[in-house]
Tab-separated table of C-alpha atoms and ligand atoms in Angstrom:
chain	number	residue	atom	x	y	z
A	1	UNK	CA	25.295	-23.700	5.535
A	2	UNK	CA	22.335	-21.695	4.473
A	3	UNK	CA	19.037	-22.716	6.156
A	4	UNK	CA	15.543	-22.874	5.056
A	5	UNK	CA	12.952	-21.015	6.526
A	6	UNK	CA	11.458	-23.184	9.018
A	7	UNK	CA	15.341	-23.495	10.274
A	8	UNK	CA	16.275	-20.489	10.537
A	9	UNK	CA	13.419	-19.325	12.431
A	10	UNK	CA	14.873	-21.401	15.491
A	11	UNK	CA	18.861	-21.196	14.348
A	12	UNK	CA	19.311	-17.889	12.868
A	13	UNK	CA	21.339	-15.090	14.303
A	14	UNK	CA	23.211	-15.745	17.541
A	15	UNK	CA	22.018	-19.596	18.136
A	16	UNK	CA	23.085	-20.660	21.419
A	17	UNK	CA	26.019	-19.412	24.115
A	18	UNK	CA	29.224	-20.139	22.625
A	19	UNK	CA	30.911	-19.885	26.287
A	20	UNK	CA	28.664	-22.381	27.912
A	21	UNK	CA	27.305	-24.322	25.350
A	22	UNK	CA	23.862	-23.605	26.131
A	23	UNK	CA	21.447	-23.965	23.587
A	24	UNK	CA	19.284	-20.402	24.267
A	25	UNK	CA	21.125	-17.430	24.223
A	26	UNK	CA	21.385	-16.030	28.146
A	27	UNK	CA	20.110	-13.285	29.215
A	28	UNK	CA	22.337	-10.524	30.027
A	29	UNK	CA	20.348	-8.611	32.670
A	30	UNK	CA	23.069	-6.217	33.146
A	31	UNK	CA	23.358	-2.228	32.030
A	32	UNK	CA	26.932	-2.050	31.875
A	33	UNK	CA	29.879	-3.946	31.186
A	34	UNK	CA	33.443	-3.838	32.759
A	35	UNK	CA	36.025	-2.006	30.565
A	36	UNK	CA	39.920	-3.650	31.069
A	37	UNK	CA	41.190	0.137	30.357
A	38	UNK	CA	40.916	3.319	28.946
A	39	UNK	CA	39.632	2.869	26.015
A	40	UNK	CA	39.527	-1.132	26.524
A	41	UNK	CA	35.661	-2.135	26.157
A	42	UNK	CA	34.977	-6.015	25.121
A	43	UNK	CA	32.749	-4.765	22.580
A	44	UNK	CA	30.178	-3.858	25.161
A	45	UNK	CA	29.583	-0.710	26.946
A	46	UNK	CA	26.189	0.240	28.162
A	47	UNK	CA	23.056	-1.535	27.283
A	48	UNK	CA	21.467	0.963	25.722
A	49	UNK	CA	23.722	1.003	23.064
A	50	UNK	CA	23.825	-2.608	23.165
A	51	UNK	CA	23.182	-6.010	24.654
A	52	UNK	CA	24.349	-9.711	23.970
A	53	UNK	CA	20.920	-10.999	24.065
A	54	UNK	CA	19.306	-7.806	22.595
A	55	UNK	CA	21.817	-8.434	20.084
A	56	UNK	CA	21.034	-11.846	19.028
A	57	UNK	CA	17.473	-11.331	18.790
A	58	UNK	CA	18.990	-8.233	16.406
A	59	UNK	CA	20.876	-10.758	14.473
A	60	UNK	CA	18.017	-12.909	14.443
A	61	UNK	CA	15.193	-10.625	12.538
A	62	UNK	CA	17.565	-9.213	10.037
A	63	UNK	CA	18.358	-12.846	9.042
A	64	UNK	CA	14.508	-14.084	8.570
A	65	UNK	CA	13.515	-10.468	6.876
A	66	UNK	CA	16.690	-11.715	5.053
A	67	UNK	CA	18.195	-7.723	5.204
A	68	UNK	CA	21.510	-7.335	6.899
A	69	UNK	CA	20.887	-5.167	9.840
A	70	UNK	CA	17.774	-5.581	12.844
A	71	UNK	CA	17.208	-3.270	15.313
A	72	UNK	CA	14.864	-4.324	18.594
A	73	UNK	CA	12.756	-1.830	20.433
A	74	UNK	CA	10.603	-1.987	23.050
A	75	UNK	CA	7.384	-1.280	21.494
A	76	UNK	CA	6.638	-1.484	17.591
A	77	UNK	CA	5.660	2.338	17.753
A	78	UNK	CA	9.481	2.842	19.128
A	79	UNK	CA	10.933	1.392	16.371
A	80	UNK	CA	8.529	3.433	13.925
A	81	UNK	CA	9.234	6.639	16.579
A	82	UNK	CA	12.938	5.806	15.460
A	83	UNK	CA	12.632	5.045	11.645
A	84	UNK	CA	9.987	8.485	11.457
A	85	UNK	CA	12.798	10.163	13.175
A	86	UNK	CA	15.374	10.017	10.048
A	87	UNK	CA	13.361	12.661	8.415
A	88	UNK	CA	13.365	16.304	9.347
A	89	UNK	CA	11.006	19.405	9.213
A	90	UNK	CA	9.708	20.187	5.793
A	91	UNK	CA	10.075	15.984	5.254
A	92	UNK	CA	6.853	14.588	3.631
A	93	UNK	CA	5.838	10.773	4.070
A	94	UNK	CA	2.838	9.834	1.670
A	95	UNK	CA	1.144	6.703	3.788
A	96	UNK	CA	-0.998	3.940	2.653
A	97	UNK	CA	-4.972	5.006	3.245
A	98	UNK	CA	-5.748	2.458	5.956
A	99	UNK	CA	-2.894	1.668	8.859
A	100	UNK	CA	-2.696	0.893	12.407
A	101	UNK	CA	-4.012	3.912	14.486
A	102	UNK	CA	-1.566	4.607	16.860
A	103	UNK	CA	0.996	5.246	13.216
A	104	UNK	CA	-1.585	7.321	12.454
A	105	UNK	CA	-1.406	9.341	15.675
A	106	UNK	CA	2.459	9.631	15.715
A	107	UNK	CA	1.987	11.276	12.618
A	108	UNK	CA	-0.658	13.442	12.955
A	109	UNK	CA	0.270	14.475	16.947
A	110	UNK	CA	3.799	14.172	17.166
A	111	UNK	CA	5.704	14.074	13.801
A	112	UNK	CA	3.568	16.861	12.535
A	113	UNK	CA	4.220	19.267	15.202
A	114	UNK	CA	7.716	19.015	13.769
A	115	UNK	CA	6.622	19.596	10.493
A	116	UNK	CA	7.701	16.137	9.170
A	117	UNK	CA	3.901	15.523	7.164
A	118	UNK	CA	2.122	12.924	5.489
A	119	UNK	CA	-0.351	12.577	2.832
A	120	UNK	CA	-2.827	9.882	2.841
A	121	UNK	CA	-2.941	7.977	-0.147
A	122	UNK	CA	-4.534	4.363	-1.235
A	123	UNK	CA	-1.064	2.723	-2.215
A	124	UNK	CA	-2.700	0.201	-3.775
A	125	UNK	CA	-3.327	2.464	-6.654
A	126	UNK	CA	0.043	2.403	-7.859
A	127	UNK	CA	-1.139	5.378	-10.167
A	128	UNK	CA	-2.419	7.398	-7.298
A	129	UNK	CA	1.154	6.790	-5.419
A	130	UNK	CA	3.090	8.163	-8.592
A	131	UNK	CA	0.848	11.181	-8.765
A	132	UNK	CA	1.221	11.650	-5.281
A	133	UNK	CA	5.398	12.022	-5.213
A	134	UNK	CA	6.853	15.642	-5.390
A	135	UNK	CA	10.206	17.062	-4.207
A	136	UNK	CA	9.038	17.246	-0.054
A	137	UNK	CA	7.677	13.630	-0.347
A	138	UNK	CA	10.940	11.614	1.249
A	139	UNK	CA	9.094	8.283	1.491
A	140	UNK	CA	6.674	5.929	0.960
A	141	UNK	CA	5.058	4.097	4.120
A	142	UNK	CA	2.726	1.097	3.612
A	143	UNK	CA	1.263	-1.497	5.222
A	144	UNK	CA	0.047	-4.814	3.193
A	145	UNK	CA	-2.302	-6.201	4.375
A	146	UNK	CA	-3.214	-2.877	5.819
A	147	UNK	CA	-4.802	-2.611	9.437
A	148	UNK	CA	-7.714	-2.900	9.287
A	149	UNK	CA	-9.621	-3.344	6.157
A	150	UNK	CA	-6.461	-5.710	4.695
A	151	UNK	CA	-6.331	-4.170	1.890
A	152	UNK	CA	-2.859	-5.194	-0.443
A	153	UNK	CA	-0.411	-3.140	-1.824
A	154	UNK	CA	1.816	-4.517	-4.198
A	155	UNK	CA	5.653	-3.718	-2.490
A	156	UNK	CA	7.665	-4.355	-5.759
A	157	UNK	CA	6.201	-1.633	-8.002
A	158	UNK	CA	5.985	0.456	-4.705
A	159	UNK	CA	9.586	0.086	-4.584
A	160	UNK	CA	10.118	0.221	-8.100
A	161	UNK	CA	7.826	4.040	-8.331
A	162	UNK	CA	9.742	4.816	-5.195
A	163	UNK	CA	13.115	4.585	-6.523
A	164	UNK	CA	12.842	5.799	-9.797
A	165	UNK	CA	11.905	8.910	-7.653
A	166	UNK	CA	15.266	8.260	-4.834
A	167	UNK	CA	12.365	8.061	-2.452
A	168	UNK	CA	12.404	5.415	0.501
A	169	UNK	CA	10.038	2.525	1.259
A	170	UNK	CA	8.911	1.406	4.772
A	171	UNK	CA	6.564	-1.447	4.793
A	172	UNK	CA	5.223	-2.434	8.256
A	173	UNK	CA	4.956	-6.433	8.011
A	174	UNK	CA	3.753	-6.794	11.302
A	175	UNK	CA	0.439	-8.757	9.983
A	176	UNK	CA	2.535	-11.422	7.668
A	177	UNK	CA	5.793	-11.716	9.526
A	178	UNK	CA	8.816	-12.829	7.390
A	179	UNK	CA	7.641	-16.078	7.287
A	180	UNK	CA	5.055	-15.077	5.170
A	181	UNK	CA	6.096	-12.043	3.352
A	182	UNK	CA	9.986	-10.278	3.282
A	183	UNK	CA	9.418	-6.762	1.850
A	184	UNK	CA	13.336	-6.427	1.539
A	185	UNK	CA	13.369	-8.742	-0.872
A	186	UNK	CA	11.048	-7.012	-2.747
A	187	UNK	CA	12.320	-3.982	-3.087
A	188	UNK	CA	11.919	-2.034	0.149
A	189	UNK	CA	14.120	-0.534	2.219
A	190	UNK	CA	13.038	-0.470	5.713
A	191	UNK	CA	11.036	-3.153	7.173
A	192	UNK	CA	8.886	-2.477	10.956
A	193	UNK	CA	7.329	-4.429	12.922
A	194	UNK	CA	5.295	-4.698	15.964
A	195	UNK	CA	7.009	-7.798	17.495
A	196	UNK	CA	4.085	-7.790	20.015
A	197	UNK	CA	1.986	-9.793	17.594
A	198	UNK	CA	2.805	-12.617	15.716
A	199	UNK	CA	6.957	-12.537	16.665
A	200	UNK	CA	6.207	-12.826	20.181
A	201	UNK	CA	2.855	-14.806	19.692
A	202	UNK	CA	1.968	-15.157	22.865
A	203	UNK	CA	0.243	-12.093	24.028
A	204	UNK	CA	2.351	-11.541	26.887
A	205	UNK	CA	5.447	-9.023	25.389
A	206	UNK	CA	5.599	-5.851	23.930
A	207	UNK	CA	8.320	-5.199	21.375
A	208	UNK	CA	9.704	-3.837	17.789
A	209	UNK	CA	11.852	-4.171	15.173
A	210	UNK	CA	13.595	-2.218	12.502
A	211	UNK	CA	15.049	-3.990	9.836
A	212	UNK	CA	17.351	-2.881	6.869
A	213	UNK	CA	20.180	-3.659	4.288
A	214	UNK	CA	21.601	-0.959	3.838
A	215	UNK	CA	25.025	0.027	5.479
A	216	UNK	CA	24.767	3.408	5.980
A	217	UNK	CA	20.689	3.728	6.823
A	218	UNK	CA	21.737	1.390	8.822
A	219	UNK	CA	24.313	3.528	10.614
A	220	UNK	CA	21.697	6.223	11.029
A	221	UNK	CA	19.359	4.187	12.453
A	222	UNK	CA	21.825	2.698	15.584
A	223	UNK	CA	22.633	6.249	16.067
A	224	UNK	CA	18.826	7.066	16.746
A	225	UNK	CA	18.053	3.598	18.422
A	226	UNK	CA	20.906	4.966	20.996
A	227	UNK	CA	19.935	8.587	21.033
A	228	UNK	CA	16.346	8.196	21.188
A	229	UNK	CA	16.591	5.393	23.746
A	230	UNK	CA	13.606	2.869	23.000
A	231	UNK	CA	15.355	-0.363	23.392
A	232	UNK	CA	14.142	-3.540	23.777
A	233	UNK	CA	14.961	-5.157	27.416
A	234	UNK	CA	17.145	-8.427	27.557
A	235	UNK	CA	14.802	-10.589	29.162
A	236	UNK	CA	11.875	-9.438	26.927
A	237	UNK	CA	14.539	-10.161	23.868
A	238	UNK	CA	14.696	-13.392	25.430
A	239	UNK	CA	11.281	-13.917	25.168
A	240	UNK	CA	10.621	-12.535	21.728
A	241	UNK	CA	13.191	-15.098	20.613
A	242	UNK	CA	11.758	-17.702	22.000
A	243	UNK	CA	8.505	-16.973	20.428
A	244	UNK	CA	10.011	-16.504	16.909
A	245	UNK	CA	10.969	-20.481	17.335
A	246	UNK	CA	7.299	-21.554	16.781
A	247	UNK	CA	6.504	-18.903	14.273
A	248	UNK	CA	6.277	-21.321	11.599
A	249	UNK	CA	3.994	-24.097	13.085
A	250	UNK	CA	1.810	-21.448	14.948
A	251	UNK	CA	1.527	-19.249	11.442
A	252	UNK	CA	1.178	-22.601	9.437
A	253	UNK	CA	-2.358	-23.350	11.906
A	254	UNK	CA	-3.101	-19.284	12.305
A	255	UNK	CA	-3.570	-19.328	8.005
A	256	UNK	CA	-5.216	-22.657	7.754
A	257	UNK	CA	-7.518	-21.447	10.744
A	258	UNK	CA	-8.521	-18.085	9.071
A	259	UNK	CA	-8.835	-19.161	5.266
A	260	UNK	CA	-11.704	-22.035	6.860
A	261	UNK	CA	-13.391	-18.987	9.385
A	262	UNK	CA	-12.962	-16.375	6.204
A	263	UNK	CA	-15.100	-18.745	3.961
A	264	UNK	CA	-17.428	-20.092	6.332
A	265	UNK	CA	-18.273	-16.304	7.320
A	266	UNK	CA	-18.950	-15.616	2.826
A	267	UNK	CA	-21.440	-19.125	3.084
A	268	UNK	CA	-23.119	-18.283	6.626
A	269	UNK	CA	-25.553	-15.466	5.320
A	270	UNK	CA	-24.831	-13.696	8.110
A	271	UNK	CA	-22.610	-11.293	6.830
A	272	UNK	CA	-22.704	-8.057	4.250
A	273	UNK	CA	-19.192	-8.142	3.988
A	274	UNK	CA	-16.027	-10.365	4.374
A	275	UNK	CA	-12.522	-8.748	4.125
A	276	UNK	CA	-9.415	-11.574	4.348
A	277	UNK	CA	-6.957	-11.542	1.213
A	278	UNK	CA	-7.168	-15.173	0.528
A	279	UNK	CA	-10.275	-15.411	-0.850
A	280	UNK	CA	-10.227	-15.585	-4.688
A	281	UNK	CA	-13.230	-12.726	-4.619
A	282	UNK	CA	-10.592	-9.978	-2.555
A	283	UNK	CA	-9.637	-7.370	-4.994
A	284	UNK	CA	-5.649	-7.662	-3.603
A	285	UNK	CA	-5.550	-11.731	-3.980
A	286	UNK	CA	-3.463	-11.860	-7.570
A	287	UNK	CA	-0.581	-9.545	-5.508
A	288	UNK	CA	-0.866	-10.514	-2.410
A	289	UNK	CA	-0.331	-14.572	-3.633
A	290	UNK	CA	2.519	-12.763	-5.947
A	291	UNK	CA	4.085	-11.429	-2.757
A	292	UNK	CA	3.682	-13.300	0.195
A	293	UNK	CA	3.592	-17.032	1.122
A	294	UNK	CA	0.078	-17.000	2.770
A	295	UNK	CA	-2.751	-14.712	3.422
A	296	UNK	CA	-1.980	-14.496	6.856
A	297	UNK	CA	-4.230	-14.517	9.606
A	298	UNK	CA	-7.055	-11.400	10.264
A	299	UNK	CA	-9.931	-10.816	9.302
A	300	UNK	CA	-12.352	-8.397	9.349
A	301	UNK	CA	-16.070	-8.382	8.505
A	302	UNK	CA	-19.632	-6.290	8.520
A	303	UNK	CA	-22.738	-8.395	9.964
A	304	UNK	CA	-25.733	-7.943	7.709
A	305	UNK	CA	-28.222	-5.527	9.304
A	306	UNK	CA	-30.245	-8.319	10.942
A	307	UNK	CA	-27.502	-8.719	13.641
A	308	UNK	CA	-26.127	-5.943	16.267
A	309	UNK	CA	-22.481	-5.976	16.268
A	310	UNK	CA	-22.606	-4.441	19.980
A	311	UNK	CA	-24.618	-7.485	21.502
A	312	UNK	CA	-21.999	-9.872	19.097
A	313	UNK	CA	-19.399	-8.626	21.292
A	314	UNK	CA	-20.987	-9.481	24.479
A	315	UNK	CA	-22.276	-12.642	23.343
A	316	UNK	CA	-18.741	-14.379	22.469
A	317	UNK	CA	-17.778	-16.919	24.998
A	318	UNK	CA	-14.300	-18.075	23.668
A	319	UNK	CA	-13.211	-15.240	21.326
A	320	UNK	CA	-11.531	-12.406	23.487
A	321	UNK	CA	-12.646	-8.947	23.048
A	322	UNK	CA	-9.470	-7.182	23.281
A	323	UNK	CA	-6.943	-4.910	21.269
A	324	UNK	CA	-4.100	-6.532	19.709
A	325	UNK	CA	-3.672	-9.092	17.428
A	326	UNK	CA	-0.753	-12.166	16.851
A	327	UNK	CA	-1.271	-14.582	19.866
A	328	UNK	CA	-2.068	-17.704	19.976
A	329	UNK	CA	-5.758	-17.317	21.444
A	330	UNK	CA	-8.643	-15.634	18.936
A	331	UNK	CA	-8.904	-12.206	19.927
A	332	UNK	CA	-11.910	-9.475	18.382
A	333	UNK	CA	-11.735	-5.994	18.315
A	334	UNK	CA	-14.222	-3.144	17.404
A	335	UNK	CA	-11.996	-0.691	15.495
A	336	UNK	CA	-13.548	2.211	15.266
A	337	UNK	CA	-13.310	2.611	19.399
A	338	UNK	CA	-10.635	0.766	19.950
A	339	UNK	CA	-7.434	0.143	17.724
A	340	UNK	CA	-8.250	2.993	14.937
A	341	UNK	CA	-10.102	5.314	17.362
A	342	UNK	CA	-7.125	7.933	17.344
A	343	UNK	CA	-8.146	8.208	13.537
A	344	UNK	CA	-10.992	10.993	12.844
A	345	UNK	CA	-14.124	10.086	11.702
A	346	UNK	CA	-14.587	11.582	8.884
A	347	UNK	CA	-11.388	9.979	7.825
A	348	UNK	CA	-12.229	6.773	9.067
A	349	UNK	CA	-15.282	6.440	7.175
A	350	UNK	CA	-13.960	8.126	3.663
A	351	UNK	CA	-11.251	5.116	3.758
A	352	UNK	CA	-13.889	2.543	4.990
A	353	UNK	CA	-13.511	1.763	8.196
A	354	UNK	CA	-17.124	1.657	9.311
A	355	UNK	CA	-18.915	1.668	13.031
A	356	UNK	CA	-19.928	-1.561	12.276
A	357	UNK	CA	-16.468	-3.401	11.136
A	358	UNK	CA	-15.479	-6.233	13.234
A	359	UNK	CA	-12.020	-7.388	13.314
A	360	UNK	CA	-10.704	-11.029	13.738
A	361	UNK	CA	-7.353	-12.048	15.246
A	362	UNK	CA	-7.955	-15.737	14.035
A	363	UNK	CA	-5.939	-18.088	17.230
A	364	UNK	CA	-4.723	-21.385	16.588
A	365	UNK	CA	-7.296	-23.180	18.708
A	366	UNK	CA	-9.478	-25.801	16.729
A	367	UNK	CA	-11.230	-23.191	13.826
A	368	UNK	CA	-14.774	-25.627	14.655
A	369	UNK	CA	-14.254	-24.348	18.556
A	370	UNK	CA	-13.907	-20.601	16.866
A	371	UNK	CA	-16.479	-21.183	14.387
A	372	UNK	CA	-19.205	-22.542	16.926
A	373	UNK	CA	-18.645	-19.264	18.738
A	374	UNK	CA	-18.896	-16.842	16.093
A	375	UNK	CA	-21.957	-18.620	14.992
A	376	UNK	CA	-23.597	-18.698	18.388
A	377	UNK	CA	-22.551	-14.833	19.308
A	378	UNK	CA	-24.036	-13.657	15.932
A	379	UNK	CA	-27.136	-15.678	16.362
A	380	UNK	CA	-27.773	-14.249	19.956
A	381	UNK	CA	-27.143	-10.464	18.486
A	382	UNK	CA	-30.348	-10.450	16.129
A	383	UNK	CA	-31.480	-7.653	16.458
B	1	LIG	C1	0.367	-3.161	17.103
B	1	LIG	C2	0.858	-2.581	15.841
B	1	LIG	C3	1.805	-1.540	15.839
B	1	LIG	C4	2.326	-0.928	17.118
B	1	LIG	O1	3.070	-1.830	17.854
B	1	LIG	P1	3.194	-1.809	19.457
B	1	LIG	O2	4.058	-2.957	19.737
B	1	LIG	O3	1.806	-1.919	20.002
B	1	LIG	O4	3.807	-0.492	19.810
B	1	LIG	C5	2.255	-1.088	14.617
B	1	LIG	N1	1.798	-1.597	13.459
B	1	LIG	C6	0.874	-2.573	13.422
B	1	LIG	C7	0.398	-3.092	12.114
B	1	LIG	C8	0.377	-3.099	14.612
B	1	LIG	O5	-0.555	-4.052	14.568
């Protein structure tokens, strides 16, 4: 039977315990499994390499990114650590202009030191992305809405430039989530994610995913998962499964909540600038309503020079001040300092990301309760 979204999100993969009957897959707190002989596993041998519940989460995220094969890890810059690690020295990655920090500083401190380099490159010029493609280039990494200035990349001519080239596409979907947006299906080849965010939803777990369809990047991939080590831990798999069974009703209020904040910020004067790709106005809303089922749920924004976005942060009373992004209570962050502070500043400001941006994780509590806060931070911040 093949299930809609909203289903699968709480039957897909592994639903359930076949052996017991019970309805949540167990958790198999264990790191190795009894073999019956030489050579006689029961399909489970260390749990590194793998684990029931690891498993079904596994099963899980490949069927909502609707690709064939999911990998878990315990961190979404694990799973990127592992997907950066198919390339080798000489390897070039060109990567969209604005993306989370630390992906930045994998690249630019780690990767590069094995001479696996990137080129920055605003991928939503899909003219500047052609031009940008030579023989070293070995893949194209985006991120759409990108982190943190949301700007949109179109993923089907991505994918389409890409493979007229036999270059690969990673899209990092952490911001959408398949329920909003499944990059596989539009062309690209591997899918991350930070499963700390919306997956898991609740602020409280730190995890990532790899997702793809095909067999043999696949193959490579569970090779690296097991030789690199970054696995996700059963009982956190537990959890993130558990979250992924309200995705849909908590991304459902999370899009309804930000589309209200993101056009009450345009009407309340008090901003310069409003960045959320659901408003008609944002330069990426023809693609990203081609693309994706919703505009998802940041949002980031400049007060106008009358207010002083340090005080703003000191002022909020319900809005969190606090890195990360996803969970069900509104969280702010100031990314210059804090998410997209491993990025230089020169190259943070040629891309956009100014002292003064403000970035919104919109929650799911009432948007008046966020709304009256916002209002009375900015207020109290004049300058
Ligand atoms: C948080 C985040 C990451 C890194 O994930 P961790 O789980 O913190 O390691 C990668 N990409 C994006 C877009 C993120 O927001």
């Amino acid at each position: 039977m093949s299930l809609s979204r909203n289903s699968l999100l709480i039957h897909g993969g592994i639903d359930g315990d076949e052996k017991t009957g019970a309805v949540n897959v167990p958790v198999y707190q264990t790191s190795t499994y009894k073999q019956d002989g030489l050579g006689k596993d029961r399909g489970w041998e260390y749990s590194r390499t793998g684990n029931p519940t690891r498993a079904a989460l596994e099963k899980l995220i490949a069927d909502l990114e609707e690709g064939q094969y999911g990998l878990a890890f315990a961190s979404g810059l694990a799973a990127i650590d592992t997907v950066l690690s198919l390339f080798k020295s000489g390897d070039k990655l060109i990567v969209s202009d604005n993306i989370y920090g630390g992906t930045f500083r994998i690249l630019d401190n780690v990767f590069k030191n094995f001479n696996i380099t990137y080129k920055i490159v605003n991928t939503s010029d899909l003219k500047a992305v052609e031009e940008a493609i030579d023989d070293d280039v070995k893949a194209v990494y985006i991120e759409t809405p990108a982190n943190p200035l949301l700007t949109i990349t179109d993923i089907e001519a991505v994918s389409k430039i890409a493979k007229k080239h036999n270059k690969l596409v990673i899209v990092d979907n952490t911001f959408l989530t398949p329920y909003l947006q499944r990059p596989l299906s539009l062309g690209a080849d591997i899918v991350v994610h930070s499963g700390t965010k919306y997956l898991g939803g609740h602020s409280d777990t730190i995890s990532g995913f790899a997702v793809v369809k095909d067999k043999a990047l696949a193959d490579r991939l569970y090779y690296l998962q097991n030789a690199i080590g970054g696995v996700l831990a059963p009982w956190d798999s537990f959890l993130i499964i558990r979250g992924i069974k309200t995705l849909g009703v908590r991304m459902d209020r999370h899009v309804a909540n930000a589309d209200k904040i993101a056009r009450w910020l345009v009407e309340s004067g008090f901003v310069s600038k409003v960045y959320y790709p659901g408003l008609e106005s944002d330069p990426g809303y023809e693609i990203q309503k081609k693309q994706a089922d919703g505009a998802g749920a940041m949002i980031s924004f400049v007060l106008n020079d009358k207010y002083d976005y340090k005080v703003f942060f000191e002022k909020l009373r319900l809005v969190t001040l606090a890195e990360s992004l996803g969970g069900v209570e509104s969280l702010v962050c100031h990314p210059a300092t804090m998410t997209h502070a491993a990025i230089p500043a020169d190259v943070r400001k040629s891309v956009g990301i100014v002292d003064e941006l403000i970035r919104l994780s919109v929650g799911i509590e009432d948007a008046d309760d966020i709304i009256d806060d916002l209002r009375q931070a900015i207020e109290a911040s004049a300058k």
